[in-house]
Coordinates of C-alpha atoms in Angstrom, one line a residue:
M1 CA 73.3 45.4 76.5
D2 CA 73.5 43.5 79.8
R3 CA 71.7 40.3 80.7
T4 CA 68.8 42.2 82.7
E5 CA 68.0 44.4 80.3
L6 CA 67.9 41.6 77.8
D7 CA 65.7 39.5 79.9
E8 CA 63.2 42.6 80.4
I9 CA 63.0 43.0 76.5
I10 CA 62.4 39.6 76.0
S11 CA 59.6 39.2 78.7
L12 CA 58.0 42.3 77.1
I13 CA 58.0 40.5 73.7
K14 CA 56.5 37.6 75.1
R15 CA 53.7 39.7 76.8
E16 CA 52.9 41.5 73.7
V17 CA 53.1 38.9 71.1
V18 CA 50.7 36.2 71.9
P19 CA 48.2 34.1 69.9
A20 CA 44.7 35.4 69.6
I21 CA 41.6 33.8 67.9
G22 CA 39.5 36.3 66.4
C23 CA 39.4 40.1 66.6
T24 CA 40.9 41.0 70.1
E25 CA 38.2 43.4 71.0
P26 CA 34.9 41.3 70.9
V27 CA 37.3 38.4 72.2
A28 CA 38.3 40.4 75.2
V29 CA 34.7 41.2 75.9
A30 CA 34.1 37.4 75.6
L31 CA 37.0 36.9 78.2
C32 CA 35.5 39.4 80.5
V33 CA 32.2 37.8 80.3
A34 CA 33.7 34.4 80.8
K35 CA 35.4 35.5 84.0
A36 CA 32.7 36.9 85.4
S37 CA 30.5 33.9 84.6
E38 CA 33.1 31.5 86.3
L39 CA 33.1 33.9 89.3
L40 CA 29.1 33.4 89.3
G41 CA 29.6 29.7 89.1
K42 CA 27.0 29.0 86.9
T43 CA 25.5 30.2 83.5
P44 CA 24.1 33.9 83.9
E45 CA 20.6 34.7 83.3
L46 CA 21.5 38.3 82.5
I47 CA 24.6 39.9 81.3
E48 CA 25.4 43.6 81.2
A49 CA 28.4 44.9 79.4
R50 CA 29.3 48.6 79.5
L51 CA 32.2 49.2 77.0
S52 CA 34.3 52.3 76.0
S53 CA 33.7 53.6 72.7
N54 CA 37.0 52.2 71.1
I55 CA 35.8 48.6 72.1
L56 CA 32.4 49.3 70.6
K57 CA 33.8 50.6 67.4
N58 CA 36.2 47.7 66.9
A59 CA 33.5 45.0 67.7
M60 CA 30.6 46.2 65.6
G61 CA 31.5 44.8 62.3
V62 CA 33.8 41.9 62.5
G63 CA 33.2 38.2 62.1
I64 CA 33.3 36.0 65.3
P65 CA 35.5 32.9 64.6
G66 CA 33.6 29.7 64.3
T67 CA 30.2 31.4 64.2
G68 CA 29.2 32.7 60.7
M69 CA 28.0 35.7 62.8
I70 CA 29.2 39.3 63.3
G71 CA 29.6 41.6 66.4
L72 CA 29.3 41.6 70.2
P73 CA 26.0 39.7 71.0
I74 CA 27.4 36.3 69.9
A75 CA 30.6 36.9 71.5
I76 CA 29.1 37.8 74.7
A77 CA 26.9 34.7 74.6
L78 CA 29.7 32.4 73.8
G79 CA 31.9 33.8 76.5
A80 CA 29.1 33.0 79.1
L81 CA 28.2 29.5 77.6
I82 CA 31.6 28.0 76.6
G83 CA 34.3 30.5 77.3
K84 CA 37.3 29.7 79.5
S85 CA 39.3 32.6 81.1
E86 CA 42.3 30.5 81.2
Y87 CA 42.6 30.6 77.5
G88 CA 43.3 34.4 77.5
L89 CA 42.6 35.8 74.0
E90 CA 41.8 32.2 72.8
V91 CA 38.8 32.1 75.1
L92 CA 36.4 31.0 72.3
R93 CA 38.8 27.9 71.4
D94 CA 36.0 25.6 72.2
V95 CA 33.4 26.9 69.8
T96 CA 31.1 24.3 68.2
A97 CA 28.2 24.2 65.8
D98 CA 26.1 23.2 69.0
S99 CA 27.2 26.0 71.2
V100 CA 26.6 28.5 68.3
E101 CA 23.0 27.4 68.1
K102 CA 22.8 27.8 71.9
G103 CA 24.2 31.2 71.8
R104 CA 21.8 32.4 69.1
A105 CA 19.0 31.2 71.4
Y106 CA 20.5 32.9 74.3
I107 CA 20.5 36.2 72.3
A108 CA 16.9 35.8 71.1
E109 CA 15.9 35.4 74.8
G110 CA 17.0 39.1 75.3
R111 CA 19.6 38.2 78.1
I112 CA 22.3 40.6 76.9
K113 CA 22.4 44.5 77.4
I114 CA 25.2 46.3 75.5
G115 CA 25.9 50.0 76.6
L116 CA 28.6 52.7 76.3
E117 CA 30.6 53.6 79.2
K118 CA 30.9 57.4 78.7
E119 CA 33.2 58.0 81.4
A120 CA 35.3 54.9 80.9
P121 CA 38.9 55.6 82.5
S122 CA 40.7 54.2 79.4
N123 CA 39.9 53.8 75.6
L124 CA 40.1 50.1 76.4
H125 CA 37.5 49.4 79.0
I126 CA 35.1 46.6 79.5
D127 CA 32.8 46.1 82.6
V128 CA 30.6 43.1 82.9
T129 CA 28.0 42.2 85.3
V130 CA 26.3 38.8 85.4
S131 CA 23.5 37.6 87.4
A132 CA 21.4 34.7 88.2
G133 CA 18.6 35.1 90.6
D134 CA 19.9 37.2 93.4
E135 CA 23.5 36.1 92.7
T136 CA 25.9 38.5 90.7
A137 CA 29.4 38.7 89.7
R138 CA 31.5 41.5 88.1
A139 CA 34.7 41.6 86.2
V140 CA 36.4 44.6 84.5
I141 CA 39.1 44.7 82.0
S142 CA 40.9 48.0 81.3
R143 CA 44.1 49.3 79.6
E144 CA 45.1 45.9 78.3
H145 CA 43.0 43.3 76.5
T146 CA 43.7 40.6 79.2
G147 CA 44.2 43.1 81.9
F148 CA 41.7 42.5 84.8
I149 CA 41.6 45.3 87.1
Y150 CA 38.5 44.4 89.3
L151 CA 36.8 41.3 90.1
S152 CA 33.9 40.5 92.6
R153 CA 31.4 37.9 93.7
G154 CA 28.3 39.6 95.4
N155 CA 29.5 42.1 97.9
E156 CA 33.0 40.3 98.0
V157 CA 35.8 42.2 96.2
L158 CA 38.4 39.8 95.0
L159 CA 40.7 42.2 92.9
D160 CA 40.8 45.9 92.8
K161 CA 43.3 47.8 90.7
A162 CA 41.1 50.4 89.5
G163 CA 43.2 53.0 90.9
L164 CA 46.0 52.6 88.4
S165 CA 46.3 55.5 85.7
E166 CA 45.0 55.1 82.4
N167 CA 48.4 54.5 80.7
S168 CA 49.8 52.1 83.5
T169 CA 50.7 48.8 81.4
E170 CA 53.4 46.3 82.0
S171 CA 54.8 47.4 78.8
D172 CA 55.7 50.8 80.2
D173 CA 58.2 49.0 82.6
V174 CA 60.6 48.7 79.7
E175 CA 62.0 52.1 78.4
L176 CA 62.6 51.8 74.6
N177 CA 64.0 53.9 71.8
L178 CA 64.7 53.0 68.3
A179 CA 68.4 52.6 68.7
K180 CA 67.9 50.1 71.7
V181 CA 65.3 48.1 69.8
Y182 CA 67.7 47.9 66.7
E183 CA 70.4 46.8 69.0
F184 CA 68.4 44.1 70.8
A185 CA 67.1 42.8 67.3
T186 CA 70.4 42.6 65.8
T187 CA 72.7 41.4 68.9
A188 CA 70.6 39.3 71.2
P189 CA 71.5 35.7 71.5
L190 CA 69.6 33.8 68.8
E191 CA 68.6 31.1 71.3
D192 CA 66.7 33.9 73.3
I193 CA 64.6 35.2 70.4
S194 CA 63.9 32.2 68.0
F195 CA 60.5 32.0 69.6
I196 CA 59.3 34.8 67.4
L197 CA 59.2 32.0 64.6
E198 CA 55.9 31.1 66.0
A199 CA 54.5 34.3 64.7
K200 CA 55.7 33.1 61.2
R201 CA 54.0 29.7 61.7
L202 CA 50.7 30.8 63.0
N203 CA 50.0 33.9 60.5
M204 CA 51.3 32.0 57.5
A205 CA 48.9 29.2 58.4
A206 CA 46.1 32.0 58.5
A207 CA 47.2 33.4 55.1
R208 CA 46.9 30.0 53.6
V209 CA 43.7 29.3 55.0
A210 CA 42.2 32.4 53.4
L211 CA 43.9 31.8 50.1
E212 CA 42.3 28.5 49.7
G213 CA 38.9 29.7 51.1
D214 CA 36.5 32.6 51.0
Y215 CA 36.9 35.0 53.8
G216 CA 36.1 38.6 54.3
H217 CA 36.5 40.6 50.9
S218 CA 39.0 37.8 49.7
L219 CA 41.5 40.6 48.9
G220 CA 44.7 38.1 49.3
S221 CA 43.3 35.7 47.0
T222 CA 42.0 38.3 44.3
I223 CA 45.6 39.6 44.3
R224 CA 47.1 36.1 44.2
N225 CA 44.8 34.7 41.4
C226 CA 43.8 37.8 39.4
G227 CA 46.5 40.3 40.1
M228 CA 49.4 38.9 38.1
K229 CA 48.5 40.9 35.0
Y230 CA 49.0 44.2 37.3
F231 CA 51.4 43.2 40.0
G232 CA 53.2 40.3 38.3
D233 CA 55.0 37.6 40.2
T234 CA 57.1 39.8 42.5
P235 CA 58.1 40.1 46.1
V236 CA 55.5 43.1 46.4
E237 CA 52.7 41.1 45.1
H238 CA 53.6 38.1 47.4
M239 CA 53.9 40.5 50.6
I240 CA 50.4 42.1 49.9
S241 CA 48.6 39.0 49.1
Y242 CA 50.0 36.9 52.1
T243 CA 49.4 39.8 54.6
S244 CA 45.8 40.8 53.3
A245 CA 45.0 37.1 53.2
A246 CA 45.9 36.6 56.8
C247 CA 43.7 39.6 57.7
D248 CA 40.8 38.3 55.4
A249 CA 40.8 35.0 57.6
R250 CA 40.8 36.9 60.9
M251 CA 38.3 39.5 60.0
G252 CA 36.1 36.9 58.4
G253 CA 35.7 34.8 61.1
A254 CA 37.9 31.9 60.4
P255 CA 38.4 29.7 63.4
I256 CA 42.3 29.9 63.6
A257 CA 44.8 31.7 65.9
V258 CA 47.0 34.3 64.5
M259 CA 50.0 36.1 66.4
S260 CA 48.9 39.3 67.8
N261 CA 51.0 42.4 68.7
S262 CA 50.2 44.9 71.2
G263 CA 46.7 43.5 71.7
S264 CA 45.9 43.3 67.9
G265 CA 46.0 40.5 65.5
N266 CA 46.0 42.6 62.5
Q267 CA 49.2 44.4 63.9
G268 CA 50.6 41.1 64.4
I269 CA 49.9 39.9 61.0
T270 CA 51.2 43.3 59.5
A271 CA 54.5 43.1 61.6
T272 CA 55.0 39.5 60.5
M273 CA 53.8 38.5 57.1
P274 CA 55.6 41.1 54.8
V275 CA 58.7 40.4 56.7
V276 CA 58.3 36.6 56.4
S277 CA 57.3 36.7 52.7
F278 CA 60.2 39.1 51.7
A279 CA 62.7 36.9 53.6
E280 CA 61.5 33.7 51.8
D281 CA 61.9 35.7 48.3
I282 CA 65.4 36.7 49.0
K283 CA 66.3 33.2 50.6
A284 CA 67.2 34.8 53.9
T285 CA 68.8 32.8 56.5
E286 CA 66.8 31.6 59.4
E287 CA 69.0 34.0 61.7
Q288 CA 68.0 36.9 59.5
T289 CA 64.4 36.0 59.6
I290 CA 64.4 35.9 63.1
R291 CA 66.2 39.0 63.7
A292 CA 64.0 40.8 61.1
L293 CA 60.9 39.6 62.9
V294 CA 61.9 40.6 66.3
L295 CA 63.0 44.2 64.8
S296 CA 59.6 44.6 63.3
H297 CA 57.6 43.3 66.3
L298 CA 59.7 45.3 68.9
T299 CA 59.4 48.6 66.8
S300 CA 55.7 48.3 66.7
I301 CA 55.5 47.7 70.6
Y302 CA 57.7 50.7 71.1
I303 CA 55.5 52.8 69.0
K304 CA 52.4 51.4 70.8
Q305 CA 53.9 52.4 74.2
S306 CA 53.4 56.2 73.5
L307 CA 50.3 55.7 71.2
G308 CA 48.2 53.6 73.7
R309 CA 46.3 50.5 72.8
L310 CA 43.4 51.7 71.0
S311 CA 43.1 55.1 69.2
A312 CA 41.6 56.8 66.0
L313 CA 44.9 56.0 64.4
C314 CA 45.0 52.8 62.4
G315 CA 47.3 50.2 63.8
C316 CA 48.6 49.3 60.4
V317 CA 50.4 52.4 60.4
V318 CA 52.4 51.4 63.5
A319 CA 53.0 47.6 62.4
S320 CA 53.9 48.4 58.9
T321 CA 56.4 51.0 60.2
G322 CA 57.9 48.0 62.1
A323 CA 57.7 46.2 58.9
S324 CA 59.7 48.6 57.0
A325 CA 62.4 48.7 59.4
A326 CA 62.8 44.9 59.2
L327 CA 62.7 45.1 55.3
V328 CA 65.7 47.5 55.5
Y329 CA 67.6 45.0 57.8
L330 CA 66.8 42.2 55.3
M331 CA 67.9 44.4 52.4
G332 CA 71.5 44.8 54.1
G333 CA 70.6 48.1 55.8
E334 CA 71.9 49.2 59.1
Y335 CA 70.5 51.7 61.8
P336 CA 70.6 55.0 59.8
Q337 CA 68.8 53.3 57.0
V338 CA 66.3 51.8 59.4
C339 CA 65.6 55.5 60.9
S340 CA 65.3 56.7 57.3
A341 CA 62.5 54.1 56.6
V342 CA 60.7 54.8 59.9
K343 CA 60.7 58.6 59.0
N344 CA 59.4 58.0 55.5
M345 CA 56.6 55.9 56.9
I346 CA 55.5 58.5 59.2
A347 CA 55.7 61.1 56.4
N348 CA 53.2 59.1 54.4
L349 CA 50.8 57.2 56.5
T350 CA 50.3 59.4 59.5
G351 CA 46.4 60.2 59.9
M352 CA 44.8 57.1 58.4
I353 CA 41.8 56.7 60.6
C354 CA 40.8 53.5 62.5
D355 CA 36.9 53.0 61.8
G356 CA 36.8 49.7 63.5
A357 CA 37.7 46.3 62.9
K358 CA 36.2 44.8 59.8
P359 CA 36.7 42.8 56.4
S360 CA 38.1 46.1 54.8
C361 CA 40.9 46.3 57.3
S362 CA 42.9 44.1 54.8
M363 CA 42.7 47.1 52.3
K364 CA 44.3 49.4 54.8
I365 CA 46.9 46.7 55.6
S366 CA 47.8 46.4 52.0
S367 CA 48.3 50.1 51.9
G368 CA 50.7 49.8 54.8
V369 CA 52.6 46.8 53.3
S370 CA 53.2 48.7 49.9
T371 CA 54.3 51.7 51.6
A372 CA 56.7 49.7 53.9
M373 CA 58.5 48.4 50.7
M374 CA 58.5 51.9 49.1
S375 CA 60.1 53.6 52.3
A376 CA 62.5 50.7 52.7
M377 CA 63.8 51.2 49.1
L378 CA 63.9 55.0 49.5
A379 CA 66.0 54.4 52.7
M380 CA 68.4 52.1 50.9
N381 CA 68.9 54.5 48.3
D382 CA 70.0 57.2 50.8
K383 CA 66.5 59.0 50.4
C384 CA 64.7 60.2 53.6
V385 CA 62.0 62.9 54.4
T386 CA 63.7 65.9 55.9
S387 CA 62.8 67.9 59.1
V388 CA 61.5 70.8 56.9
E389 CA 58.6 68.5 55.6
G390 CA 55.6 68.2 57.8
I391 CA 55.8 66.4 61.1
V392 CA 59.1 64.8 60.6
S393 CA 62.0 65.6 63.0
D394 CA 65.9 65.2 62.7
D395 CA 65.6 62.8 65.5
V396 CA 63.7 59.6 64.8
D397 CA 62.4 59.1 68.3
A398 CA 60.8 62.6 68.2
T399 CA 59.5 61.7 65.0
I400 CA 57.7 58.7 66.6
H401 CA 56.4 60.8 69.2
N402 CA 55.0 63.3 66.9
L403 CA 53.0 60.7 65.3
T404 CA 51.8 59.1 68.6
S405 CA 50.9 62.4 70.0
I406 CA 48.7 63.3 66.8
G407 CA 47.0 59.7 67.3
R408 CA 46.7 60.0 71.0
E409 CA 45.5 63.6 71.4
A410 CA 44.7 65.4 68.3
M411 CA 42.5 62.6 66.9
V412 CA 40.4 62.3 69.8
E413 CA 37.3 64.2 68.4
T414 CA 38.1 62.3 65.2
D415 CA 37.5 59.0 67.2
H416 CA 34.1 60.5 68.6
L417 CA 33.0 61.5 65.1
V418 CA 33.8 58.2 63.6
L419 CA 31.8 56.3 66.3
N420 CA 28.9 58.5 65.8
I421 CA 28.9 58.0 62.2
M422 CA 29.1 54.2 62.5
T423 CA 26.3 54.1 65.0
S424 CA 24.0 56.4 63.2
K425 CA 23.9 54.6 59.9

């Protein structure tokens, strides 16, 4: 792999593996509101947010960090009152008890309108218009959680990228396949990829916050404190408890940053924590840990390239597949075993629906983690689901694209029905 290609992949990972505070969908809405408010130059009197169905779905039931509140209204209010767009997905970094009370009052005054954008050009689409008196400003995010495609102040258009196709993202600039992912992870100069250890630091810190507190459904601490009788003090227990705990903290509104992957904090957690936990249990070297984390995160990025940012397919399917590949590497496996683990994962978890970001995501993530270990163990024992079984093909990349085509195309109606159920309860 030449230096140019190495640099392109490093740049890709640094774009896709970034810190985020809170669930990335409501946070992206807060980011869009913050930007529009900055363009307006004052606190808006009114905010209108028109959102794609997947943004609505993922923002309805999740805690907003530092607020003790759930859902979009408080995220929107805080985006206008204290949000700073320069912080990106950490836009709500400066939340205080006082700003939360001001946000509650802002909501009570009826200043926020939220609607569904039925003809959204992307599954990830946020269109915010703010106003104060006769002055208006507008900001639009589309395709990527921080991807502004339109900005205006009054009648002055400041940015217009609205003509790009739905699937146009910077991530698509780098063409990946699983062999290239594996080669990069296992051969790239260590000094070029050691930055991935920040994912370990942030996501482990989130797990510890939840293990010491009470967030979401407290799945992580339940397994850690009450599950010894059933799980035992084993690597699998450690992987599940740490991973689900980090998700508990994030979905429960803990005011902490996690390292995300492809715009999702839960995917970042799932691509990180099983790998970190298992590496510690087997006393892996720092180099092995770094390379395993890169393999996990880059595999997840590769799968998301053809799946899309948001879909009806739960992101834990993608990230736990990356984790399974990394577990194989830590077990001493090579590329053929990595391919087997990926196929085993796709044979098992394909079809798990995404019904929004919420505390119970920790349960789905735990299913992904345990399946990642099972798939890796099978692969290391030369067991692999064959091409006569279901959607698995002989070629691993074809198998991955079978998975993503189901999530991107076949599950579209599932997505609509899920949202209808969620909004009709």
